[in-house]
GROMACS .gro file of C-alpha atoms in nm:
model
  457
    1UNK     CA    1  12.307   6.520   9.771
    2UNK     CA    2  12.539   6.270   9.601
    3UNK     CA    3  12.880   6.165   9.735
    4UNK     CA    4  13.088   6.393   9.510
    5UNK     CA    5  12.875   6.697   9.583
    6UNK     CA    6  12.901   6.620   9.956
    7UNK     CA    7  13.283   6.632   9.935
    8UNK     CA    8  13.265   6.968   9.757
    9UNK     CA    9  13.022   7.100  10.020
   10UNK     CA   10  13.251   6.974  10.299
   11UNK     CA   11  13.543   7.163  10.139
   12UNK     CA   12  13.337   7.483  10.138
   13UNK     CA   13  13.232   7.434  10.504
   14UNK     CA   14  13.591   7.350  10.608
   15UNK     CA   15  13.716   7.662  10.433
   16UNK     CA   16  13.460   7.873  10.621
   17UNK     CA   17  13.554   7.712  10.954
   18UNK     CA   18  13.925   7.764  10.879
   19UNK     CA   19  13.865   8.130  10.798
   20UNK     CA   20  13.666   8.178  11.118
   21UNK     CA   21  13.941   8.011  11.326
   22UNK     CA   22  14.209   8.216  11.149
   23UNK     CA   23  14.021   8.533  11.231
   24UNK     CA   24  13.941   8.420  11.589
   25UNK     CA   25  14.305   8.347  11.666
   26UNK     CA   26  14.445   8.635  11.459
   27UNK     CA   27  14.662   8.393  11.266
   28UNK     CA   28  14.793   8.651  11.016
   29UNK     CA   29  14.963   8.815  11.317
   30UNK     CA   30  15.035   8.513  11.537
   31UNK     CA   31  15.142   8.265  11.270
   32UNK     CA   32  15.135   8.354  10.901
   33UNK     CA   33  15.236   7.997  10.812
   34UNK     CA   34  14.933   7.838  10.978
   35UNK     CA   35  14.708   8.105  10.834
   36UNK     CA   36  14.832   8.009  10.491
   37UNK     CA   37  14.777   7.635  10.557
   38UNK     CA   38  14.426   7.671  10.707
   39UNK     CA   39  14.303   7.900  10.432
   40UNK     CA   40  14.415   7.631  10.182
   41UNK     CA   41  14.214   7.344  10.338
   42UNK     CA   42  13.977   7.357  10.041
   43UNK     CA   43  14.256   7.230   9.817
   44UNK     CA   44  14.249   6.865   9.945
   45UNK     CA   45  13.864   6.870   9.928
   46UNK     CA   46  13.861   6.988   9.569
   47UNK     CA   47  14.135   6.734   9.485
   48UNK     CA   48  13.929   6.445   9.638
   49UNK     CA   49  13.620   6.573   9.457
   50UNK     CA   50  13.799   6.568   9.122
   51UNK     CA   51  13.957   6.226   9.185
   52UNK     CA   52  13.623   6.074   9.286
   53UNK     CA   53  13.455   6.231   8.981
   54UNK     CA   54  13.724   6.111   8.739
   55UNK     CA   55  13.752   5.758   8.874
   56UNK     CA   56  13.383   5.728   8.965
   57UNK     CA   57  13.447   5.650   9.333
   58UNK     CA   58  13.121   5.662   9.531
   59UNK     CA   59  13.245   5.571   9.886
   60UNK     CA   60  13.122   5.780  10.179
   61UNK     CA   61  13.458   5.720  10.350
   62UNK     CA   62  13.627   5.972  10.118
   63UNK     CA   63  13.438   6.260  10.284
   64UNK     CA   64  13.526   6.122  10.632
   65UNK     CA   65  13.894   6.106  10.539
   66UNK     CA   66  13.879   6.469  10.431
   67UNK     CA   67  13.726   6.575  10.764
   68UNK     CA   68  13.984   6.375  10.955
   69UNK     CA   69  14.246   6.571  10.760
   70UNK     CA   70  14.073   6.899  10.851
   71UNK     CA   71  14.053   6.798  11.219
   72UNK     CA   72  14.422   6.698  11.222
   73UNK     CA   73  14.532   7.029  11.068
   74UNK     CA   74  14.315   7.227  11.308
   75UNK     CA   75  14.443   7.029  11.609
   76UNK     CA   76  14.804   7.081  11.498
   77UNK     CA   77  14.740   7.455  11.470
   78UNK     CA   78  14.583   7.463  11.819
   79UNK     CA   79  14.877   7.270  11.966
   80UNK     CA   80  15.109   7.523  11.803
   81UNK     CA   81  14.914   7.801  11.982
   82UNK     CA   82  14.890   7.614  12.315
   83UNK     CA   83  15.038   7.907  12.508
   84UNK     CA   84  14.730   8.108  12.409
   85UNK     CA   85  14.455   8.017  12.659
   86UNK     CA   86  14.156   8.028  12.414
   87UNK     CA   87  14.347   7.788  12.183
   88UNK     CA   88  14.372   7.531  12.463
   89UNK     CA   89  13.999   7.574  12.532
   90UNK     CA   90  13.903   7.525  12.164
   91UNK     CA   91  14.129   7.217  12.152
   92UNK     CA   92  13.946   7.082  12.457
   93UNK     CA   93  13.613   7.167  12.291
   94UNK     CA   94  13.703   6.971  11.974
   95UNK     CA   95  13.853   6.669  12.150
   96UNK     CA   96  13.526   6.477  12.229
   97UNK     CA   97  13.377   6.544  11.886
   98UNK     CA   98  13.692   6.438  11.701
   99UNK     CA   99  13.717   6.129  11.922
  100UNK     CA  100  13.355   6.040  11.849
  101UNK     CA  101  13.403   6.107  11.477
  102UNK     CA  102  13.721   5.894  11.464
  103UNK     CA  103  13.553   5.609  11.654
  104UNK     CA  104  13.255   5.612  11.418
  105UNK     CA  105  13.493   5.615  11.121
  106UNK     CA  106  13.679   5.309  11.250
  107UNK     CA  107  13.356   5.123  11.326
  108UNK     CA  108  13.220   5.209  10.978
  109UNK     CA  109  13.527   5.049  10.818
  110UNK     CA  110  13.407   4.709  10.941
  111UNK     CA  111  13.048   4.764  10.834
  112UNK     CA  112  12.746   4.967  10.940
  113UNK     CA  113  12.576   4.685  11.134
  114UNK     CA  114  12.725   4.789  11.469
  115UNK     CA  115  12.632   5.151  11.407
  116UNK     CA  116  12.273   5.052  11.327
  117UNK     CA  117  12.251   4.838  11.645
  118UNK     CA  118  12.381   5.122  11.866
  119UNK     CA  119  12.238   5.408  11.669
  120UNK     CA  120  12.086   5.572  11.980
  121UNK     CA  121  12.420   5.557  12.161
  122UNK     CA  122  12.607   5.713  11.870
  123UNK     CA  123  12.343   5.984  11.828
  124UNK     CA  124  12.348   6.062  12.201
  125UNK     CA  125  12.727   6.075  12.198
  126UNK     CA  126  12.717   6.300  11.894
  127UNK     CA  127  12.470   6.535  12.063
  128UNK     CA  128  12.685   6.545  12.376
  129UNK     CA  129  13.004   6.626  12.179
  130UNK     CA  130  12.827   6.901  11.988
  131UNK     CA  131  12.691   7.048  12.314
  132UNK     CA  132  13.038   7.018  12.467
  133UNK     CA  133  13.195   7.189  12.167
  134UNK     CA  134  12.945   7.474  12.171
  135UNK     CA  135  12.987   7.526  12.548
  136UNK     CA  136  13.366   7.540  12.540
  137UNK     CA  137  13.351   7.744  12.221
  138UNK     CA  138  13.156   8.007  12.414
  139UNK     CA  139  13.409   7.980  12.699
  140UNK     CA  140  13.692   8.033  12.451
  141UNK     CA  141  13.510   8.335  12.311
  142UNK     CA  142  13.474   8.477  12.665
  143UNK     CA  143  13.841   8.412  12.732
  144UNK     CA  144  13.937   8.592  12.416
  145UNK     CA  145  13.729   8.895  12.517
  146UNK     CA  146  13.891   8.895  12.859
  147UNK     CA  147  14.238   8.869  12.708
  148UNK     CA  148  14.151   9.141  12.462
  149UNK     CA  149  14.038   9.363  12.749
  150UNK     CA  150  14.360   9.284  12.933
  151UNK     CA  151  14.554   9.363  12.616
  152UNK     CA  152  14.380   9.698  12.588
  153UNK     CA  153  14.459   9.768  12.952
  154UNK     CA  154  14.822   9.677  12.891
  155UNK     CA  155  14.831   9.901  12.587
  156UNK     CA  156  14.688  10.185  12.792
  157UNK     CA  157  14.944  10.115  13.061
  158UNK     CA  158  15.218  10.108  12.800
  159UNK     CA  159  15.096  10.438  12.658
  160UNK     CA  160  15.080  10.580  13.010
  161UNK     CA  161  15.431  10.446  13.071
  162UNK     CA  162  15.550  10.609  12.751
  163UNK     CA  163  15.387  10.936  12.856
  164UNK     CA  164  15.553  10.908  13.195
  165UNK     CA  165  15.887  10.835  13.032
  166UNK     CA  166  15.839  11.137  12.809
  167UNK     CA  167  15.753  11.346  13.114
  168UNK     CA  168  16.054  11.204  13.297
  169UNK     CA  169  16.273  11.288  13.002
  170UNK     CA  170  16.137  11.642  13.005
  171UNK     CA  171  16.187  11.662  13.380
  172UNK     CA  172  16.543  11.534  13.345
  173UNK     CA  173  16.607  11.802  13.088
  174UNK     CA  174  16.462  12.065  13.319
  175UNK     CA  175  16.661  11.923  13.611
  176UNK     CA  176  16.978  11.933  13.403
  177UNK     CA  177  16.912  12.295  13.317
  178UNK     CA  178  16.831  12.374  13.679
  179UNK     CA  179  17.140  12.186  13.795
  180UNK     CA  180  17.355  12.388  13.559
  181UNK     CA  181  17.199  12.707  13.696
  182UNK     CA  182  17.247  12.589  14.055
  183UNK     CA  183  17.606  12.492  13.979
  184UNK     CA  184  17.670  12.841  13.854
  185UNK     CA  185  17.503  12.986  14.164
  186UNK     CA  186  17.709  12.749  14.380
  187UNK     CA  187  18.026  12.878  14.218
  188UNK     CA  188  17.916  13.233  14.287
  189UNK     CA  189  17.829  13.142  14.646
  190UNK     CA  190  18.164  12.966  14.685
  191UNK     CA  191  18.340  13.281  14.569
  192UNK     CA  192  18.128  13.489  14.808
  193UNK     CA  193  18.200  13.242  15.090
  194UNK     CA  194  18.572  13.274  15.025
  195UNK     CA  195  18.541  13.649  15.055
  196UNK     CA  196  18.334  13.611  15.373
  197UNK     CA  197  18.595  13.378  15.524
  198UNK     CA  198  18.864  13.631  15.442
  199UNK     CA  199  18.659  13.905  15.605
  200UNK     CA  200  18.586  13.680  15.902
  201UNK     CA  201  18.957  13.607  15.946
  202UNK     CA  202  19.024  13.980  15.943
  203UNK     CA  203  18.750  14.038  16.201
  204UNK     CA  204  18.884  13.757  16.420
  205UNK     CA  205  19.228  13.911  16.401
  206UNK     CA  206  19.075  14.247  16.491
  207UNK     CA  207  18.903  14.083  16.789
  208UNK     CA  208  19.234  13.932  16.899
  209UNK     CA  209  19.404  14.267  16.865
  210UNK     CA  210  19.126  14.434  17.063
  211UNK     CA  211  19.164  14.166  17.329
  212UNK     CA  212  19.540  14.215  17.322
  213UNK     CA  213  19.493  14.590  17.361
  214UNK     CA  214  19.275  14.542  17.669
  215UNK     CA  215  19.525  14.292  17.807
  216UNK     CA  216  19.817  14.526  17.740
  217UNK     CA  217  19.644  14.808  17.924
  218UNK     CA  218  19.583  14.580  18.221
  219UNK     CA  219  19.940  14.453  18.212
  220UNK     CA  220  20.078  14.807  18.198
  221UNK     CA  221  19.885  14.889  18.513
  222UNK     CA  222  19.956  14.556  18.681
  223UNK     CA  223  20.329  14.560  18.604
  224UNK     CA  224  20.362  14.909  18.749
  225UNK     CA  225  20.325  14.775  19.106
  226UNK     CA  226  20.620  14.531  19.104
  227UNK     CA  227  20.829  14.785  18.913
  228UNK     CA  228  20.755  15.047  19.184
  229UNK     CA  229  20.861  14.794  19.447
  230UNK     CA  230  21.181  14.715  19.254
  231UNK     CA  231  21.262  15.085  19.216
  232UNK     CA  232  21.186  15.164  19.581
  233UNK     CA  233  21.385  14.874  19.721
  234UNK     CA  234  21.669  14.950  19.482
  235UNK     CA  235  21.688  15.308  19.615
  236UNK     CA  236  21.675  15.188  19.977
  237UNK     CA  237  21.940  14.926  19.902
  238UNK     CA  238  22.165  15.194  19.753
  239UNK     CA  239  22.128  15.400  20.072
  240UNK     CA  240  22.206  15.094  20.286
  241UNK     CA  241  22.520  15.022  20.081
  242UNK     CA  242  22.631  15.383  20.123
  243UNK     CA  243  22.582  15.361  20.502
  244UNK     CA  244  22.771  15.033  20.507
  245UNK     CA  245  23.065  15.183  20.316
  246UNK     CA  246  23.075  15.483  20.552
  247UNK     CA  247  23.068  15.253  20.855
  248UNK     CA  248  23.352  15.041  20.718
  249UNK     CA  249  23.570  15.354  20.673
  250UNK     CA  250  23.537  15.456  21.039
  251UNK     CA  251  23.829  15.368  21.266
  252UNK     CA  252  23.592  15.228  21.529
  253UNK     CA  253  23.350  15.010  21.324
  254UNK     CA  254  23.018  14.904  21.472
  255UNK     CA  255  22.995  14.538  21.374
  256UNK     CA  256  22.640  14.508  21.506
  257UNK     CA  257  22.525  14.796  21.284
  258UNK     CA  258  22.705  14.642  20.986
  259UNK     CA  259  22.518  14.312  21.045
  260UNK     CA  260  22.185  14.493  21.060
  261UNK     CA  261  22.265  14.681  20.738
  262UNK     CA  262  22.366  14.357  20.563
  263UNK     CA  263  22.046  14.186  20.687
  264UNK     CA  264  21.831  14.471  20.559
  265UNK     CA  265  22.021  14.469  20.231
  266UNK     CA  266  21.968  14.096  20.193
  267UNK     CA  267  21.594  14.131  20.263
  268UNK     CA  268  21.565  14.412  20.008
  269UNK     CA  269  21.742  14.203  19.744
  270UNK     CA  270  21.499  13.917  19.809
  271UNK     CA  271  21.203  14.152  19.765
  272UNK     CA  272  21.358  14.295  19.446
  273UNK     CA  273  21.398  13.940  19.317
  274UNK     CA  274  21.039  13.852  19.411
  275UNK     CA  275  20.886  14.153  19.239
  276UNK     CA  276  21.120  14.111  18.942
  277UNK     CA  277  20.990  13.757  18.895
  278UNK     CA  278  20.639  13.893  18.932
  279UNK     CA  279  20.702  14.142  18.648
  280UNK     CA  280  20.861  13.868  18.436
  281UNK     CA  281  20.556  13.648  18.491
  282UNK     CA  282  20.325  13.923  18.374
  283UNK     CA  283  20.537  13.989  18.065
  284UNK     CA  284  20.550  13.617  17.989
  285UNK     CA  285  20.172  13.597  18.016
  286UNK     CA  286  20.141  13.890  17.779
  287UNK     CA  287  20.370  13.721  17.526
  288UNK     CA  288  20.182  13.392  17.552
  289UNK     CA  289  19.852  13.568  17.497
  290UNK     CA  290  19.979  13.767  17.200
  291UNK     CA  291  20.131  13.476  17.009
  292UNK     CA  292  19.915  13.231  16.813
  293UNK     CA  293  19.810  12.924  17.005
  294UNK     CA  294  20.027  12.618  16.938
  295UNK     CA  295  19.740  12.387  17.028
  296UNK     CA  296  19.964  12.200  17.275
  297UNK     CA  297  19.808  12.118  17.609
  298UNK     CA  298  19.998  12.154  17.931
  299UNK     CA  299  19.919  12.114  18.298
  300UNK     CA  300  19.789  12.452  18.415
  301UNK     CA  301  19.697  12.593  18.755
  302UNK     CA  302  19.350  12.727  18.674
  303UNK     CA  303  19.322  12.906  19.010
  304UNK     CA  304  19.633  13.111  18.931
  305UNK     CA  305  19.520  13.164  18.571
  306UNK     CA  306  19.178  13.294  18.681
  307UNK     CA  307  19.334  13.524  18.941
  308UNK     CA  308  19.584  13.656  18.686
  309UNK     CA  309  19.325  13.740  18.420
  310UNK     CA  310  19.076  13.877  18.675
  311UNK     CA  311  19.324  14.147  18.775
  312UNK     CA  312  19.441  14.210  18.419
  313UNK     CA  313  19.084  14.259  18.294
  314UNK     CA  314  19.004  14.485  18.588
  315UNK     CA  315  19.308  14.707  18.543
  316UNK     CA  316  19.253  14.705  18.166
  317UNK     CA  317  18.914  14.871  18.217
  318UNK     CA  318  19.052  15.107  18.484
  319UNK     CA  319  19.316  15.219  18.234
  320UNK     CA  320  19.029  15.349  18.020
  321UNK     CA  321  18.812  15.478  18.305
  322UNK     CA  322  19.002  15.596  18.615
  323UNK     CA  323  18.675  15.656  18.803
  324UNK     CA  324  18.569  15.292  18.778
  325UNK     CA  325  18.603  15.072  19.085
  326UNK     CA  326  18.464  14.727  19.152
  327UNK     CA  327  18.479  14.456  19.415
  328UNK     CA  328  18.678  14.150  19.305
  329UNK     CA  329  18.558  13.839  19.482
  330UNK     CA  330  18.731  13.502  19.432
  331UNK     CA  331  18.637  13.155  19.555
  332UNK     CA  332  18.905  12.915  19.438
  333UNK     CA  333  18.880  12.545  19.522
  334UNK     CA  334  19.206  12.450  19.701
  335UNK     CA  335  19.161  12.085  19.600
  336UNK     CA  336  19.176  12.175  19.231
  337UNK     CA  337  19.494  12.029  19.084
  338UNK     CA  338  19.663  12.117  18.754
  339UNK     CA  339  19.439  12.065  18.451
  340UNK     CA  340  19.567  11.967  18.105
  341UNK     CA  341  19.450  12.256  17.882
  342UNK     CA  342  19.579  12.500  17.620
  343UNK     CA  343  19.652  12.780  17.864
  344UNK     CA  344  19.669  13.060  17.603
  345UNK     CA  345  19.325  12.971  17.469
  346UNK     CA  346  19.163  12.935  17.811
  347UNK     CA  347  19.324  13.267  17.905
  348UNK     CA  348  19.157  13.432  17.603
  349UNK     CA  349  18.821  13.289  17.712
  350UNK     CA  350  18.864  13.416  18.068
  351UNK     CA  351  18.969  13.758  17.942
  352UNK     CA  352  18.660  13.780  17.718
  353UNK     CA  353  18.421  13.673  17.996
  354UNK     CA  354  18.582  13.898  18.260
  355UNK     CA  355  18.599  14.198  18.025
  356UNK     CA  356  18.227  14.154  17.952
  357UNK     CA  357  18.154  14.121  18.325
  358UNK     CA  358  18.337  14.444  18.412
  359UNK     CA  359  18.169  14.618  18.117
  360UNK     CA  360  17.827  14.507  18.248
  361UNK     CA  361  17.883  14.635  18.603
  362UNK     CA  362  18.034  14.958  18.466
  363UNK     CA  363  17.721  15.024  18.257
  364UNK     CA  364  17.497  14.962  18.556
  365UNK     CA  365  17.716  15.185  18.775
  366UNK     CA  366  17.661  15.469  18.530
  367UNK     CA  367  17.291  15.459  18.618
  368UNK     CA  368  17.386  15.571  18.969
  369UNK     CA  369  17.146  15.336  19.145
  370UNK     CA  370  17.139  15.395  19.521
  371UNK     CA  371  17.344  15.138  19.714
  372UNK     CA  372  17.478  14.962  19.404
  373UNK     CA  373  17.828  14.814  19.435
  374UNK     CA  374  17.983  14.670  19.118
  375UNK     CA  375  18.100  14.315  19.193
  376UNK     CA  376  18.263  14.045  18.982
  377UNK     CA  377  18.298  13.697  19.130
  378UNK     CA  378  18.525  13.423  18.996
  379UNK     CA  379  18.505  13.073  19.144
  380UNK     CA  380  18.646  12.730  19.064
  381UNK     CA  381  18.513  12.391  19.169
  382UNK     CA  382  18.646  12.039  19.141
  383UNK     CA  383  18.353  11.830  19.017
  384UNK     CA  384  18.335  11.459  18.941
  385UNK     CA  385  18.543  11.414  18.629
  386UNK     CA  386  18.550  11.784  18.539
  387UNK     CA  387  18.656  12.131  18.648
  388UNK     CA  388  18.406  12.415  18.672
  389UNK     CA  389  18.487  12.786  18.639
  390UNK     CA  390  18.216  13.043  18.710
  391UNK     CA  391  18.230  13.414  18.623
  392UNK     CA  392  17.942  13.611  18.778
  393UNK     CA  393  17.861  13.979  18.776
  394UNK     CA  394  17.580  14.188  18.921
  395UNK     CA  395  17.543  14.399  18.609
  396UNK     CA  396  17.247  14.467  18.383
  397UNK     CA  397  17.171  14.105  18.295
  398UNK     CA  398  17.068  13.976  17.953
  399UNK     CA  399  16.710  14.001  17.814
  400UNK     CA  400  16.527  13.675  17.729
  401UNK     CA  401  16.509  13.756  17.357
  402UNK     CA  402  16.889  13.789  17.344
  403UNK     CA  403  16.991  13.474  17.535
  404UNK     CA  404  16.948  13.242  17.237
  405UNK     CA  405  17.177  13.459  17.021
  406UNK     CA  406  17.453  13.530  17.271
  407UNK     CA  407  17.699  13.275  17.128
  408UNK     CA  408  17.625  13.353  16.761
  409UNK     CA  409  17.914  13.505  16.560
  410UNK     CA  410  17.898  13.883  16.514
  411UNK     CA  411  17.612  13.922  16.761
  412UNK     CA  412  17.676  14.186  17.026
  413UNK     CA  413  17.472  14.397  17.266
  414UNK     CA  414  17.741  14.663  17.284
  415UNK     CA  415  17.704  14.991  17.090
  416UNK     CA  416  17.862  15.021  16.746
  417UNK     CA  417  18.240  15.046  16.770
  418UNK     CA  418  18.266  14.887  17.114
  419UNK     CA  419  18.249  14.520  17.014
  420UNK     CA  420  18.277  14.292  16.712
  421UNK     CA  421  18.047  14.019  16.840
  422UNK     CA  422  18.316  13.753  16.807
  423UNK     CA  423  18.440  13.730  17.167
  424UNK     CA  424  18.176  13.492  17.301
  425UNK     CA  425  18.158  13.298  16.974
  426UNK     CA  426  18.534  13.234  16.979
  427UNK     CA  427  18.518  13.149  17.349
  428UNK     CA  428  18.241  12.897  17.287
  429UNK     CA  429  18.441  12.728  17.008
  430UNK     CA  430  18.759  12.717  17.221
  431UNK     CA  431  18.582  12.548  17.513
  432UNK     CA  432  18.348  12.313  17.324
  433UNK     CA  433  18.550  12.223  17.015
  434UNK     CA  434  18.903  12.281  17.139
  435UNK     CA  435  18.867  12.125  17.484
  436UNK     CA  436  18.556  11.907  17.465
  437UNK     CA  437  18.390  12.102  17.745
  438UNK     CA  438  18.086  12.326  17.770
  439UNK     CA  439  18.015  12.696  17.803
  440UNK     CA  440  17.674  12.797  17.930
  441UNK     CA  441  17.512  13.114  18.055
  442UNK     CA  442  17.255  13.199  18.322
  443UNK     CA  443  17.117  13.549  18.346
  444UNK     CA  444  16.832  13.744  18.498
  445UNK     CA  445  16.759  14.084  18.357
  446UNK     CA  446  16.834  14.360  18.607
  447UNK     CA  447  17.022  14.128  18.847
  448UNK     CA  448  17.330  13.994  18.668
  449UNK     CA  449  17.482  13.723  18.454
  450UNK     CA  450  17.688  13.411  18.521
  451UNK     CA  451  17.896  13.218  18.268
  452UNK     CA  452  17.986  12.859  18.351
  453UNK     CA  453  18.287  12.686  18.196
  454UNK     CA  454  18.313  12.308  18.233
  455UNK     CA  455  18.641  12.139  18.135
  456UNK     CA  456  18.695  11.762  18.142
  457UNK     CA  457  18.984  11.652  18.362
   0.00000   0.00000   0.00000
């Protein structure tokens, strides 16, 4: 093969290598500019071929210059793609061969004598660079396959991500529709809740009125006693005044008798005043119970309050059932001082608990058990940091399956028409939420029930 033909052959080989590299590195996608330049590497070869043919140049160095140009262009392309791992590997694969080729070219410029003397060395070096280039070429090929596999995985992940996003979008649409439906339901529930609250307020008011009715009946019975005393002592006092006037009109007045009459009159007036205050106290308690609670706390004698409402609840039930009688047992702690509470609210709680206690013993009394004596016990105790009030009865007791529901609103064990089921619920809220205390219950079916109120001092 002559020199000119060798240049033309080199151009064809370089074009093939450039096409292979362009395809290997996907240059049309990665860099259209370098793809264009590499696929035009045959142009300098053809130009050198024509120049050498026209001017009759026969030097072998023309072909070497062309290859150096090819190597330079390829190296520049690989440097441009240095972020792509196979490109760095191919650059490393070419480096020894290009170095060997450049060294041989420089040595050949000064003559071929040195090359002939060290021909074995140059051939060995050439073989090593070719082996090196093939080895790292295979490594680059393996790296490309690995990156391609990773790219496919990423594409699958991206597709999966897109599918997930599509599903999320669909779910968001469904959630939006469901949210709109729930919002509409919430509005309907809010309207229903408003109606329920209105009904509840009416029921609570009915419960208060029922409680007030029971209290009024007890007060009517309780107030009758001091009024009877007032009437009786008023009549006796009128008789004493009449005797005193008659004695004063006598010519011979008995001063000793007049003193006795005045002393009796004074004692009667004191008793009238005492029982009048007693009646006023009962009326005042009735007014306090009937009016809405102001929420203001005041120091209250709980012993007196318990005693007051015990008798009012008892006489309230007796006003309905004249045949009912029960033993009232009190154990009040004398060391218990005034406690800062809302007296009207605590009074309502006591009235509810005591009314329930008397109702329980009344129901058991109707069974006519031999030897049964209805008894309601009220006791107070001064504990460490708190005051304890206990209301115990020996009535029917509460079944186990009912105990957990006893403080629930609208739950009642009484027959229809005899209770709203709000008494204990309201009492629980007054003690726990209104006073920061506790209201608990202990009961044994067939033996009785005890309610325990604990109020912080």
